[in-house]
Amino acid sequence: MSKAVPVDGEVDGEVVSATGVPTASAAAELPTAVTGQGVQSVDRALGILEVLARTGEAGVTEIAAELGVHKSTAFRLVATLEAHRLVEQTVDRGRYRLGVGILRLAGATTARLDLVQEARPICRQLAADTGETVNIAVLSESSALYLDQVAGSSALQPHNWVGQHIPLHATSNGKVLLSGLEESSLEAVLGTLATYTPHTITRRPLLREELERVRAQGYALAVDELEVGLTAVAAPVRNAHGDVVASMSVSGPSFRLTPERLAEVVRLVTEAAVEVSHRLGWGHR
Amino acid sequence: MSKAVPVDGEVDGEVVSATGVPTASAAAELPTAVTGQGVQSVDRALGILEVLARTGEAGVTEIAAELGVHKSTAFRLVATLEAHRLVEQTVDRGRYRLGVGILRLAGATTARLDLVQEARPICRQLAADTGETVNIAVLSESSALYLDQVAGSSALQPHNWVGQHIPLHATSNGKVLLSGLEESSLEAVLGTLATYTPHTITRRPLLREELERVRAQGYALAVDELEVGLTAVAAPVRNAHGDVVASMSVSGPSFRLTPERLAEVVRLVTEAAVEVSHRLGWGHR
DNA sequence: CGTGGTTGTTGCGCTCGACGGAACGCAGTC
DNA sequence: GACTGCGTTCCGTCGAGCGCAACAACCACG
């Protein structure tokens, strides 16, 4: 198992890439996707955390096999992790699982869970890619509250919606936010469905169908529903639990967001929303 | 931009001003945390995580000083942590902070805790019904550890307590958890009763009376006891044996949780806690 | 534009700390 | 009671990780 050490060749450290297959490193017999270089024992210890995150529970022998190290080594590492409360054993002489220390650390990271802060660079990129206006909104008191907006490349600055409350049933963002609600709370936030244009969805059964479609396809459309000539597409942003916490949208004049262009925009906005979700801790399992 | 919503950003020293009760005369030789025995490098690496959790952000030199090791050592450890996404640097050649890997792990831990799993839908419903923030906490190391949080309908996430250790005597959750203890273990977990506001209960006899009241009425109140303007009400969650295993709370600004509204909130939170208890096997006697 | 102070980053040789082998105590199970 | 699995402990060895020092940027002086 001794790995070829002396000469360290590649300098680029980027190995893991979410979907990427691990690089073909020499003697890569480890089934776990742990990074090759770094402080060995720390690398292994963190590997243990990842194993436990994946399996939920594991014994020392199992862990040792997974990492490709001796039992005693795995035990020493696990004991060190336990001293820091990052793992805990179910009973004495039992298996191990992740401990409360993880939660304490996570609590410290929530300080930077500022949605706007994390989403901004991605919003900017999305605005640059599409050339249209990008918005991010959350649910607030029976309406959509726009938290941030990045203008597109086009000269004419659209209306600035930041801080505005927007009806839920007539916007793409609103539909996405509604799609994340359960049936019970859905009824609580839905008042009368006001009519804004002939295309506004005003009948509840139709809205439910639409929300079901949004859930299924992972994004929402709104064409001429709030305002004639205004088209928008939105995708959900999820937190670590998978809840829909916000919605990210691209909007612009309908004559520019033509049906054939929409497909590409849909792809971009869903990708961006997934990226933000990842930064919020979503994406395990 | 985005002036409208003051979602608290990166305030540095913002971490609970409460937990750090000045320890009387703790070991001066130990640089930071529990660094007893174990794998040295792993111990140090985890120490780095704790430093970052405490300070929010830190540079390599600062970390090295905190741990009492050489810069290069700290750098290598931090680089290893970074490879696993547990830390990340703000910009190139910049300071380090905790990364999203922590959130992934945290998500895995809460997913493993059946308590959170079972309680989550009920918490969500409770948050929707009351419009306020719902928390669920357990007893851990002489303090209340918050396991989960569901934000209320108001847009701005007040403060994310998940993973934080909160004093037991100054919170509604803490009182509920204490009320489930026996006399002997009660004395063990109670240290000095720190004062946070003029309303904090700091005298032991008064606290005992309060706990007796909590036991009798089946819920706990905390108005302006941890923080002026913060009101919370909590109810016990019991397992199949009837032991208090967790506490569920609704909290919000005192101006919104008025006395006349509290009655209704008390009813809702106790009902929700009973429902969770039932799911954990309580109630068949 | 230099100059002295920071930072984070990187080779390098020495040494001490982490590693693996083996043995131990303890549960179950043929 | 022998067997086989588990988690745990002890110990000698050797290579991995340590501290040193030099490096490359950056910032604040003057």
XYZ file of C-alpha atoms (C1' of nucleotides) in Angstrom:
630
model
C 0.000 0.000 0.000
C 2.965 2.286 0.278
C 2.430 4.969 -2.239
C 5.137 6.292 -4.446
C 6.221 9.308 -2.524
C 9.577 10.803 -3.416
C 8.837 12.994 -6.400
C 5.724 15.059 -6.333
C 4.761 15.780 -9.870
C 1.463 17.435 -10.470
C 1.013 20.753 -8.813
C -2.602 21.343 -9.682
C -4.498 20.279 -6.630
C -7.942 20.171 -8.170
C -8.920 16.563 -7.960
C -12.478 16.252 -6.807
C -15.110 18.001 -8.820
C -18.500 16.907 -7.599
C -19.196 14.741 -10.581
C -15.685 14.269 -11.803
C -14.073 10.890 -11.813
C -10.992 10.934 -9.618
C -7.764 11.338 -11.454
C -5.856 8.239 -12.315
C -3.283 8.548 -9.595
C -0.701 5.862 -9.221
C -1.719 2.989 -7.004
C -5.176 4.436 -6.436
C -6.688 1.449 -4.811
C -8.813 3.407 -2.391
C -12.475 3.128 -3.150
C -13.129 6.278 -1.156
C -12.570 9.467 -3.064
C -10.083 10.945 -0.646
C -7.541 13.349 -1.915
C -4.114 11.964 -2.277
C -1.835 14.679 -0.986
C -1.761 16.504 2.264
C -0.926 15.564 5.776
C -1.469 11.836 5.702
C -3.059 11.262 9.081
C -5.323 14.281 8.762
C -6.306 13.156 5.304
C -7.274 9.788 6.683
C -9.115 11.273 9.631
C -11.196 13.451 7.365
C -11.747 10.447 5.188
C -13.290 8.770 8.195
C -15.708 11.660 8.600
C -16.729 11.300 4.981
C -17.209 7.589 5.350
C -19.409 8.145 8.369
C -21.346 10.840 6.575
C -22.020 8.410 3.768
C -22.755 5.253 5.722
C -24.232 6.803 8.829
C -22.547 4.297 11.084
C -19.435 2.189 10.864
C -17.161 0.077 13.012
C -13.417 0.426 13.316
C -12.731 -2.591 11.155
C -15.078 -1.383 8.475
C -13.492 2.040 8.472
C -10.020 0.570 8.322
C -10.993 -1.495 5.317
C -12.522 1.518 3.621
C -9.404 3.611 4.092
C -7.013 0.783 3.407
C -5.201 1.108 6.725
C -4.655 -1.076 9.721
C -7.342 -1.421 12.358
C -5.176 0.153 15.015
C -4.530 3.163 12.840
C -8.207 3.646 12.194
C -8.901 3.287 15.877
C -6.368 5.920 16.874
C -7.763 8.352 14.352
C -11.319 7.681 15.420
C -10.353 8.122 19.056
C -8.832 11.499 18.249
C -11.966 12.542 16.424
C -13.990 11.400 19.370
C -11.956 13.520 21.766
C -13.119 16.502 19.757
C -16.713 15.301 19.749
C -16.740 15.037 15.987
C -17.674 11.390 16.237
C -19.314 9.384 18.984
C -19.877 5.718 19.543
C -23.392 4.414 19.838
C -22.673 2.407 22.972
C -19.510 1.327 24.707
C -17.659 -1.067 22.496
C -19.860 -0.192 19.610
C -19.929 1.398 16.226
C -19.175 5.014 15.496
C -21.176 7.844 13.956
C -20.824 11.578 13.503
C -21.132 13.564 16.698
C -22.432 16.850 17.916
C -19.127 18.624 17.404
C -19.976 18.736 13.739
C -23.109 20.653 14.552
C -21.178 23.094 16.660
C -18.848 23.779 13.784
C -21.781 24.089 11.436
C -23.316 26.629 13.752
C -20.244 28.762 13.322
C -20.483 28.590 9.555
C -24.058 29.759 9.518
C -22.740 33.243 10.027
C -21.754 33.184 6.400
C -24.982 31.636 5.282
C -26.028 35.010 4.117
C -28.003 34.174 1.053
C -27.329 37.414 -0.775
C -23.652 37.275 0.013
C -23.229 33.776 -1.332
C -25.450 34.201 -4.325
C -24.135 37.500 -5.580
C -21.131 36.339 -7.624
C -23.244 33.627 -9.203
C -26.042 36.057 -9.953
C -23.541 38.331 -11.601
C -22.209 35.525 -13.729
C -25.708 34.494 -14.678
C -26.578 38.038 -15.645
C -23.471 38.209 -17.790
C -24.220 34.885 -19.464
C -27.822 35.683 -20.261
C -27.613 39.419 -20.650
C -30.850 39.715 -18.709
C -31.781 40.832 -15.237
C -31.265 38.351 -12.401
C -33.279 38.431 -9.187
C -33.295 36.463 -5.998
C -36.386 36.276 -3.806
C -37.652 34.659 -0.632
C -41.083 33.977 0.801
C -42.305 36.640 3.167
C -45.732 37.106 4.580
C -47.798 35.784 1.720
C -45.742 37.367 -0.995
C -42.358 37.205 -2.666
C -39.723 39.516 -1.250
C -36.938 40.404 -3.645
C -33.594 40.408 -1.876
C -31.178 41.232 -4.636
C -31.033 42.161 -8.267
C -28.269 42.227 -10.849
C -29.002 44.130 -14.032
C -28.360 42.534 -17.372
C -26.196 43.915 -20.120
C -28.995 45.611 -21.938
C -28.996 49.355 -21.671
C -32.435 49.944 -20.318
C -32.463 49.356 -16.618
C -35.652 47.606 -15.661
C -37.565 48.362 -12.540
C -35.639 47.711 -9.373
C -37.628 45.206 -7.361
C -35.355 44.887 -4.375
C -37.380 45.194 -1.207
C -40.654 44.945 -3.060
C -43.386 42.494 -2.273
C -44.624 40.738 -5.383
C -47.674 38.485 -5.809
C -46.809 34.819 -5.664
C -49.130 33.373 -8.272
C -48.183 35.657 -11.138
C -44.388 35.416 -11.114
C -41.897 32.680 -11.821
C -40.171 33.314 -8.513
C -43.465 33.138 -6.690
C -44.357 29.823 -8.271
C -41.027 28.338 -7.313
C -41.448 29.489 -3.729
C -44.974 28.132 -3.614
C -43.829 24.834 -5.055
C -41.670 24.318 -1.990
C -44.583 24.601 0.402
C -46.733 21.837 1.731
C -50.399 21.651 1.029
C -51.382 23.003 4.417
C -49.192 26.074 4.410
C -49.975 26.678 0.773
C -53.564 27.446 1.606
C -52.429 29.786 4.373
C -50.404 32.088 2.145
C -52.730 32.108 -0.848
C -55.304 34.834 -0.735
C -57.409 35.841 -3.664
C -55.602 35.397 -6.947
C -55.647 38.869 -8.437
C -55.746 39.351 -12.197
C -52.936 41.347 -13.775
C -53.086 40.274 -17.407
C -55.247 37.897 -19.425
C -52.549 35.280 -18.864
C -52.521 35.453 -15.088
C -53.439 32.180 -13.432
C -56.396 33.070 -11.273
C -58.069 29.754 -10.636
C -56.715 27.634 -7.786
C -56.930 24.227 -9.470
C -54.943 25.540 -12.409
C -52.366 26.988 -10.050
C -51.988 23.648 -8.289
C -51.390 21.950 -11.593
C -48.829 24.570 -12.469
C -47.031 24.078 -9.143
C -46.971 20.353 -9.724
C -45.356 21.006 -13.086
C -42.806 23.306 -11.451
C -41.902 20.616 -8.926
C -41.552 18.033 -11.641
C -39.420 20.006 -14.052
C -37.405 21.915 -11.456
C -38.083 25.414 -12.741
C -40.950 27.831 -13.295
C -41.968 29.999 -16.218
C -44.068 33.143 -16.301
C -44.877 34.688 -19.655
C -47.004 37.823 -19.702
C -48.594 36.788 -16.434
C -47.694 39.776 -14.289
C -47.215 42.267 -17.045
C -47.700 41.915 -20.772
C -44.366 41.665 -22.500
C -42.522 40.435 -19.427
C -41.098 36.912 -19.377
C -39.292 35.277 -16.453
C -37.876 31.883 -15.565
C -36.943 30.853 -12.023
C -35.333 27.914 -10.238
C -35.297 26.893 -6.565
C -32.428 27.462 -4.140
C -32.276 24.845 -1.401
C -30.605 24.677 1.987
C -28.813 21.736 3.558
C -32.124 20.057 4.353
C -33.387 20.359 0.814
C -36.025 22.926 1.659
C -36.685 25.629 -0.877
C -35.376 28.751 0.845
C -35.215 31.128 -2.079
C -35.783 31.474 -5.780
C -33.482 32.792 -8.463
C -34.879 34.204 -11.668
C -33.897 35.605 -15.038
C -36.374 38.061 -16.502
C -36.613 40.286 -19.509
C -38.852 41.469 -22.317
C -40.730 38.677 -24.034
C -39.461 39.693 -27.448
C -35.921 38.989 -26.300
C -36.659 35.843 -24.308
C -38.014 33.910 -27.230
C -39.099 30.286 -26.832
C -35.987 28.973 -28.567
C -33.760 31.060 -26.302
C -35.679 30.035 -23.216
C -34.295 26.505 -23.263
C -30.784 27.810 -22.829
C -31.834 30.301 -20.160
C -33.609 27.568 -18.243
C -30.444 25.525 -18.252
C -28.345 28.432 -17.022
C -30.670 29.522 -14.249
C -31.161 26.007 -12.893
C -27.415 25.450 -12.911
C -26.862 28.719 -11.083
C -29.500 27.878 -8.507
C -27.922 24.489 -7.918
C -24.555 26.145 -7.447
C -25.938 28.502 -4.813
C -27.673 25.573 -3.140
C -24.367 23.773 -2.903
C -22.819 26.764 -1.203
C -25.610 26.615 1.340
C -24.739 23.027 2.136
C -27.164 21.238 -0.124
C -26.014 18.237 -2.064
C -25.296 15.416 0.298
C -26.693 12.090 -0.778
C -27.702 47.561 -2.984
C -29.810 45.124 -1.110
C -30.217 47.629 1.613
C -33.715 46.499 2.287
C -33.002 43.350 4.177
C -30.419 43.371 6.884
C -29.653 39.698 6.940
C -26.748 39.782 9.264
C -23.567 39.378 7.382
C -20.098 38.658 8.550
C -19.923 40.247 11.922
C -16.788 38.961 13.421
C -17.146 38.851 17.146
C -20.793 38.161 16.818
C -20.625 34.590 18.030
C -22.570 34.016 21.161
C -21.368 36.409 23.728
C -22.842 34.080 26.240
C -20.989 30.796 26.062
C -17.662 32.165 27.041
C -17.998 32.295 30.742
C -14.497 33.153 31.831
C -13.088 29.926 33.107
C -11.474 30.453 36.412
C -8.035 28.999 36.068
C -7.931 26.624 33.184
C -4.694 25.105 32.084
C -2.390 27.740 30.730
C -0.174 25.307 28.939
C -2.792 24.049 26.563
C -2.955 26.485 23.673
C -6.572 26.110 22.729
C -8.898 23.253 23.235
C -8.836 19.687 24.367
C -5.423 18.592 23.218
C -4.847 15.633 25.349
C -3.712 12.488 23.673
C -4.363 11.327 20.186
C -2.850 11.605 16.789
C -0.939 14.832 16.991
C -1.479 16.210 13.525
C -5.159 15.341 13.556
C -5.484 16.933 16.950
C -3.952 20.086 15.596
C -6.056 20.049 12.463
C -9.230 19.775 14.492
C -7.896 22.523 16.702
C -7.751 24.682 13.607
C -11.398 23.995 12.923
C -12.252 25.052 16.444
C -10.195 28.196 16.142
C -11.983 29.072 12.936
C -15.324 28.312 14.524
C -14.489 30.694 17.321
C -12.921 33.526 15.387
C -14.830 33.187 12.143
C -11.764 33.954 10.095
C -8.052 33.605 10.645
C -4.799 33.699 8.749
C -2.130 31.035 8.764
C 0.131 32.987 11.068
C -2.657 33.638 13.506
C -3.628 29.984 13.534
C -0.053 28.914 14.039
C 0.278 31.210 17.015
C -2.964 29.919 18.478
C -1.857 26.315 18.203
C 1.712 26.985 19.171
C 3.186 25.481 16.032
C 5.229 26.752 13.151
C 3.621 28.614 10.297
C 4.492 25.949 7.783
C 2.887 23.282 9.925
C -0.291 25.258 10.230
C -0.259 25.869 6.518
C 0.073 22.213 5.645
C -2.754 21.280 7.955
C -4.963 24.019 6.619
C -4.204 22.957 3.064
C -5.266 19.433 3.888
C -8.486 20.679 5.413
C -9.062 22.768 2.344
C -8.669 19.765 0.068
C -11.634 18.264 1.877
C -13.613 21.500 1.603
C -13.767 21.837 5.360
C -12.122 25.226 5.154
C -11.797 27.700 2.335
C -9.869 30.878 1.851
C -11.721 34.092 1.290
C -9.608 35.127 -1.675
C -6.355 33.921 -3.094
C -3.600 34.625 -0.651
C -6.162 35.423 1.950
C -7.474 34.351 5.284
C -9.228 31.083 5.958
C -12.688 30.254 7.227
C -14.872 27.192 7.613
C -16.117 25.740 4.351
C -19.142 24.039 2.977
C -17.823 20.583 3.752
C -18.838 21.225 7.337
C -22.408 21.806 6.245
C -22.406 18.575 4.288
C -21.286 16.682 7.332
C -23.796 18.476 9.498
C -26.535 17.564 7.086
C -25.484 13.951 7.359
C -25.558 14.045 11.144
C -28.999 15.558 11.427
C -30.293 13.186 8.797
C -29.084 10.416 11.045
C -30.788 11.727 14.121
C -34.257 10.344 14.010
C -35.381 13.056 16.357
C -34.745 15.788 13.824
C -36.131 13.609 11.091
C -39.394 13.024 12.881
C -39.731 16.534 14.204
C -38.994 18.456 11.054
C -42.423 18.379 9.383
C -44.070 19.273 12.663
C -41.613 22.095 13.233
C -42.384 23.393 9.785
C -46.086 23.297 10.464
C -45.603 25.036 13.771
C -43.512 27.733 12.130
C -46.216 28.247 9.545
C -48.977 28.422 12.149
C -47.198 30.859 14.421
C -45.175 32.753 11.872
C -42.222 32.629 14.243
C -38.970 30.731 14.398
C -39.083 27.169 15.710
C -36.135 25.444 17.339
C -35.463 22.026 18.715
C -32.743 21.474 21.302
C -31.222 18.736 23.418
C -29.080 18.649 26.536
C -25.380 18.466 25.788
C -22.432 19.169 27.987
C -24.154 21.337 30.536
C -25.811 23.485 27.934
C -28.562 23.408 25.364
C -27.502 22.259 21.938
C -29.764 23.407 19.150
C -30.281 20.679 16.601
C -32.608 22.231 14.109
C -34.293 25.464 13.267
C -37.135 26.414 10.979
C -37.501 30.071 10.208
C -40.848 31.752 10.568
C -42.697 33.536 7.840
C -40.867 36.770 8.368
C -38.220 37.116 5.745
C -35.137 37.748 7.749
C -33.667 34.755 9.467
C -33.217 36.178 12.934
C -30.215 34.200 14.010
C -29.298 30.639 13.324
C -28.754 28.883 16.601
C -28.133 25.457 15.140
C -25.027 23.938 16.633
C -24.734 26.604 19.273
C -24.492 25.933 22.940
C -26.867 28.112 24.887
C -27.084 28.602 28.653
C -29.736 26.490 30.264
C -31.120 28.823 32.892
C -31.843 31.766 30.611
C -33.806 30.123 27.821
C -37.173 28.461 27.568
C -35.615 25.408 25.968
C -33.030 25.219 28.687
C -35.640 25.333 31.423
C -37.618 22.562 29.806
C -34.533 20.397 29.517
C -33.598 21.113 33.123
C -37.110 20.309 34.274
C -36.644 16.787 32.999
C -33.581 16.151 35.143
C -33.473 14.632 38.572
C -32.229 16.570 41.548
C -28.836 14.885 41.512
C -27.985 15.468 37.882
C -29.451 18.935 38.035
C -26.727 20.058 40.372
C -24.125 18.509 38.106
C -25.001 20.523 35.028
C -25.689 23.820 36.733
C -22.654 26.010 37.038
C -22.764 29.631 37.953
C -25.908 31.297 36.708
C -24.593 34.080 34.531
C -26.550 37.296 34.160
C -27.557 38.345 30.680
C -30.369 40.780 31.309
C -32.060 42.189 34.410
C -34.673 39.465 33.975
C -32.282 36.533 34.014
C -32.900 34.101 36.835
C -29.596 33.970 38.660
C -30.516 32.625 42.074
C -30.757 28.864 42.451
C -33.845 28.759 44.679
C -35.755 30.887 42.221
C -34.649 28.654 39.387
C -35.888 25.589 41.258
C -39.255 27.220 41.753
C -39.351 28.079 38.071
C -38.529 24.493 37.093
C -41.274 23.249 39.371
C -43.671 25.585 37.622
C -42.472 24.312 34.234
C -43.072 20.723 35.295
C -46.532 21.578 36.554
C -47.764 23.548 33.578
C -45.962 21.554 30.901
C -44.185 24.424 29.184
C -41.599 27.100 29.859
C -41.494 30.797 29.176
C -38.534 33.110 28.796
C -39.205 36.780 28.319
C -36.201 39.079 27.996
C -34.118 36.639 30.008
C -31.359 35.925 27.521
C -31.708 39.054 25.480
C -33.954 42.042 25.953
C -36.749 41.956 23.426
C -36.553 38.231 22.868
C -39.426 36.044 23.968
C -39.601 32.286 23.726
C -41.885 29.487 24.801
C -40.872 25.839 24.884
C -42.424 22.444 25.562
C -40.866 19.063 26.329
C -40.453 16.230 23.829
C -40.533 12.805 25.471
C -39.419 9.379 24.363
C -41.175 6.090 24.905
C -40.064 6.003 28.523
C -41.427 9.436 29.226
C -38.002 11.015 29.650
C -37.535 14.518 28.358
C -35.185 14.004 25.444
C -35.538 17.341 23.707
C -37.268 20.661 23.818
C -39.173 22.454 21.112
C -39.535 26.207 21.170
C -41.133 29.121 19.392
C -39.244 32.379 19.692
C -39.554 35.863 18.343
C -39.430 39.520 19.219
C -41.318 40.409 22.362
C -43.348 43.051 20.594
C -44.807 40.387 18.357
C -45.259 37.710 21.013
C -47.574 39.741 23.176
C -49.118 38.261 26.321
C -52.503 37.800 24.672
C -50.893 36.017 21.723
C -48.738 33.869 23.975
C -51.670 31.796 25.145
C -52.299 30.609 21.627
C -48.611 30.014 20.961
C -48.310 27.984 24.152
C -51.167 25.797 22.989
C -49.603 25.279 19.570
C -46.123 24.488 20.794
C -47.274 22.051 23.437
C -49.463 20.289 20.912
C -46.582 20.068 18.470
C -44.263 18.714 21.151
C -46.823 16.103 22.116
C -47.157 15.095 18.492
C -43.406 14.590 18.154
C -43.383 12.674 21.420
C -46.038 10.371 20.051
C -43.914 9.714 16.988
C -41.058 8.773 19.277
C -43.197 6.185 20.972
C -44.507 8.151 23.902
C -48.071 7.847 25.044
C -48.751 4.141 25.273
C -48.751 3.297 28.901
C 10.571 54.168 -5.991
C 12.821 52.133 -2.618
C 12.558 49.763 2.065
C 11.069 47.389 5.852
C 7.321 45.280 7.556
C 3.692 42.167 6.788
C 1.392 38.204 4.803
C 0.855 33.155 2.583
C 3.706 29.571 0.340
C 7.464 26.164 -0.642
C 11.924 22.995 -0.497
C 14.735 20.455 2.658
C 17.045 17.648 6.100
C 16.296 15.720 10.745
C 13.678 13.510 14.114
C 9.882 12.282 16.636
C 5.292 10.798 16.053
C 2.314 7.851 13.603
C 2.136 3.408 11.677
C 1.258 -1.716 11.410
C 1.871 -6.242 13.657
C 0.496 -8.783 17.256
C -1.726 -9.663 21.409
C -5.755 -8.857 24.653
C -10.710 -8.791 26.504
C -15.074 -9.511 25.323
C -19.461 -11.003 22.678
C -21.894 -13.979 20.260
C -22.372 -18.735 17.633
C -21.716 -23.035 15.919
C -14.933 -24.885 24.954
C -13.126 -23.634 20.542
C -14.024 -20.445 17.060
C -14.664 -16.039 15.021
C -15.908 -11.672 14.998
C -15.541 -7.179 17.330
C -13.052 -2.856 19.641
C -8.907 -1.875 22.197
C -3.943 -1.689 23.818
C 1.044 -2.154 23.710
C 5.534 -1.662 21.327
C 9.448 -1.348 18.066
C 10.404 0.721 13.831
C 10.793 3.915 9.999
C 8.887 7.309 7.117
C 5.840 11.024 7.449
C 5.392 15.445 9.383
C 7.864 18.820 11.704
C 10.561 23.371 12.165
C 13.842 26.080 9.788
C 14.772 29.252 6.417
C 14.192 31.188 2.150
C 10.708 32.910 -1.232
C 7.011 35.812 -3.336
C 3.670 38.963 -2.992
C 1.339 42.782 -0.634
C 0.930 47.131 2.151
C 2.466 51.288 4.602
C 5.628 54.257 5.254
C 9.006 58.261 3.793
